Amino acid sequence: MIYLDYAATSPTLKTALFAFQRTSRFFWGNPNSSHSFGQSAEKMLFSQREIVADCLHCEPEQVIFTTSATESINLTMHEAIHDGYIHISDVEHQSVVTVYQDVGAYGFPFSESKFCCHIHTNNETGRVYNLKQALSCADRSFSDCTAAMGKSELNFKKSGLDYICGGGHKFGAPVGVGVLIAKEPSRITSSYHFATPSVPLAAAFAQALHFRTQHLREFSELAEDLHDRLITGILNELPDAQLNGKLSRGSNGTQSPYIANLSFPGVENHALVLRLAADGVMVSSGAACSSGDPQPSRVLINSGYSEARAASAIRFSFDFTLSEPNEPSPAYGRNEASDIAKIDEAVKLVAKNVKELRNQ
C-alpha cells in the first residue's frame, strides 16, 4: 500500500502509544475527584498541558483538551456568537461552515464583525495564509490550525489570536483527542460542562506534539522532498495536469509541504480515487469529512478554481516518511529509498489510471 492521505489521519507514533499505555496503567483515576488518587491524575493532566503550552507558546491554563478539533471549533463558535456578528472566510473546513450556517451568522463582512475566523493552512490545497493580514480588523479572532499543528511553527502569544485548535490524529496521536487554546479560557470553561478528561489521551497528544515540535524544520524538509517529487513527476507524465497550489520549495512558507492538490482535466475525481485505491494508492478528493459529497469542492471553487477543475481534483498528503514512523531509531523509521520508490510508483499509477479513464 502507498498511503498518501495523511491529511485525513496518520498512524499513531510509538511515543504517543507508550504515553497512552503508561498513563492508562498508572494514572487511571478521575482527575475531577478530590481524593489523592484522583489528584495524582489531575497533576498528570496538568503536566501534559504544560508540554502542549511549551510547544504552542501559550500558558498551561490556556490549554483545553477536547475530543477533536471539531469539538474545539464548536465550543469556540458557540461562545463567539455572544459577540454578535461573526465572519468566517470562504475557505474554512466544513465543520466551521456547518456551525455558522446553522446559526445564520455565515458571511458577514469583516468590517461588520466583532469575531472573525480564518483557517491557518488550507486542508485541501496546503496554502498557508497570512493571518495577521486576514484578521487585521477583528476585535477577536480564531484560526483552525488542524492542518498546521505539529507541522508548522505556531506561537499563540505572538499571533494575537483569541483561539486556535487542532486534532491529534493529524500528527501522530490517536483519534479521539484534540485541543483548544483560549486566550481567556474561562469564557469556555464557565459556559460548558465537559466530560471526564481522558488523561491517557491527553498524554498521547502531548507526547506526539512534543516529538513533532522538536523536529519541525527537519520533518518539513523531508516532506517537501516527497511533495515536490510527486508534483514534478505527475506534471512530467501528464503535462496537462493542473497544480492547485505551489511547489513547496521556494514558496517562502506559503505552501505546506504536507499537502498537494492536482486536477486532471476530463477525469472525475471520485472515479480516480477508487481506481487508485484498487491499485493500492490511498488518496482523497478533498477533506475526509466531505469524501462522500459528489459536488465539486467548495474550498477549491472559493479559492478561485473553476467547477470543472475542482471536479477533477485529487488531494495527496504526506508525512516526513511514508514508512512506519519509529522515532527512537536514528532516521525515525524513515527509509529514503523506499519513500522515493513509493512516490515514483504512485506517479506511474496516477498517470496510468488517468489515461485509462480518459480512453473509456
Short mmCIF file of N, CA and C in Angstrom, two decimals, residues 53 55-59 62 120 130-133 135 141 153-162 164 181 183:
data_model
loop_
_atom_site.label_atom_id
_atom_site.label_comp_id
_atom_site.label_asym_id
_atom_site.label_seq_id
_atom_site.Cartn_x
_atom_site.Cartn_y
_atom_site.Cartn_z
N ALA A 53 1.63 23.56 26.11
CA ALA A 53 1.86 25.01 26.20
C ALA A 53 3.26 25.37 25.74
N CYS A 55 5.02 23.75 23.56
CA CYS A 55 5.09 23.56 22.10
C CYS A 55 4.40 24.69 21.34
N LEU A 56 3.30 25.20 21.88
CA LEU A 56 2.49 26.19 21.16
C LEU A 56 2.67 27.61 21.69
N HIS A 57 3.56 27.78 22.67
CA HIS A 57 3.88 29.10 23.22
C HIS A 57 2.64 29.79 23.79
N CYS A 58 2.06 29.12 24.77
CA CYS A 58 0.93 29.69 25.50
C CYS A 58 1.08 29.31 26.96
N GLU A 59 0.11 29.64 27.78
CA GLU A 59 0.14 29.26 29.18
C GLU A 59 -0.58 27.93 29.38
N GLN A 62 -4.26 27.90 29.49
CA GLN A 62 -4.98 28.20 28.26
C GLN A 62 -5.23 26.96 27.40
N HIS A 120 -5.72 28.46 9.18
CA HIS A 120 -4.28 28.71 9.09
C HIS A 120 -3.70 28.15 7.80
N ASN A 130 -1.74 34.35 5.48
CA ASN A 130 -1.21 35.42 6.32
C ASN A 130 -2.32 35.85 7.27
N LEU A 131 -2.32 35.32 8.48
CA LEU A 131 -3.42 35.56 9.40
C LEU A 131 -3.44 36.99 9.93
N LYS A 132 -2.27 37.57 10.11
CA LYS A 132 -2.25 38.96 10.60
C LYS A 132 -2.96 39.88 9.61
N GLN A 133 -2.77 39.62 8.32
CA GLN A 133 -3.43 40.42 7.30
C GLN A 133 -4.92 40.07 7.22
N LEU A 135 -6.93 38.82 9.42
CA LEU A 135 -7.73 39.09 10.61
C LEU A 135 -7.42 40.46 11.23
N SER A 141 -10.56 36.84 17.43
CA SER A 141 -10.30 36.01 16.26
C SER A 141 -9.99 34.57 16.63
N GLU A 153 5.45 25.95 12.76
CA GLU A 153 5.67 26.70 13.99
C GLU A 153 4.42 27.51 14.32
N LEU A 154 3.87 27.28 15.51
CA LEU A 154 2.71 28.03 15.98
C LEU A 154 3.09 28.73 17.28
N ASN A 155 2.91 30.03 17.31
CA ASN A 155 3.22 30.80 18.51
C ASN A 155 1.97 31.57 18.90
N PHE A 156 1.23 31.02 19.86
CA PHE A 156 -0.06 31.60 20.22
C PHE A 156 0.10 33.01 20.80
N LYS A 157 1.11 33.20 21.62
CA LYS A 157 1.29 34.52 22.24
C LYS A 157 1.53 35.59 21.19
N LYS A 158 2.37 35.31 20.23
CA LYS A 158 2.71 36.30 19.23
C LYS A 158 1.63 36.47 18.15
N SER A 159 0.76 35.48 18.02
CA SER A 159 -0.22 35.51 16.94
C SER A 159 -1.27 36.59 17.12
N GLY A 160 -1.57 36.94 18.38
CA GLY A 160 -2.65 37.89 18.64
C GLY A 160 -4.03 37.28 18.54
N LEU A 161 -4.11 35.97 18.29
CA LEU A 161 -5.40 35.29 18.17
C LEU A 161 -6.00 35.04 19.54
N ASP A 162 -7.31 34.86 19.56
CA ASP A 162 -8.00 34.52 20.80
C ASP A 162 -8.18 33.02 20.97
N ILE A 164 -7.11 29.04 18.96
CA ILE A 164 -6.66 28.15 17.89
C ILE A 164 -7.02 26.74 18.30
N ILE A 181 -6.88 26.13 22.30
CA ILE A 181 -6.08 27.09 23.05
C ILE A 181 -6.87 28.39 23.10
N LYS A 183 -7.29 32.30 24.76
CA LYS A 183 -6.66 33.41 25.46
C LYS A 183 -7.32 33.63 26.83
#
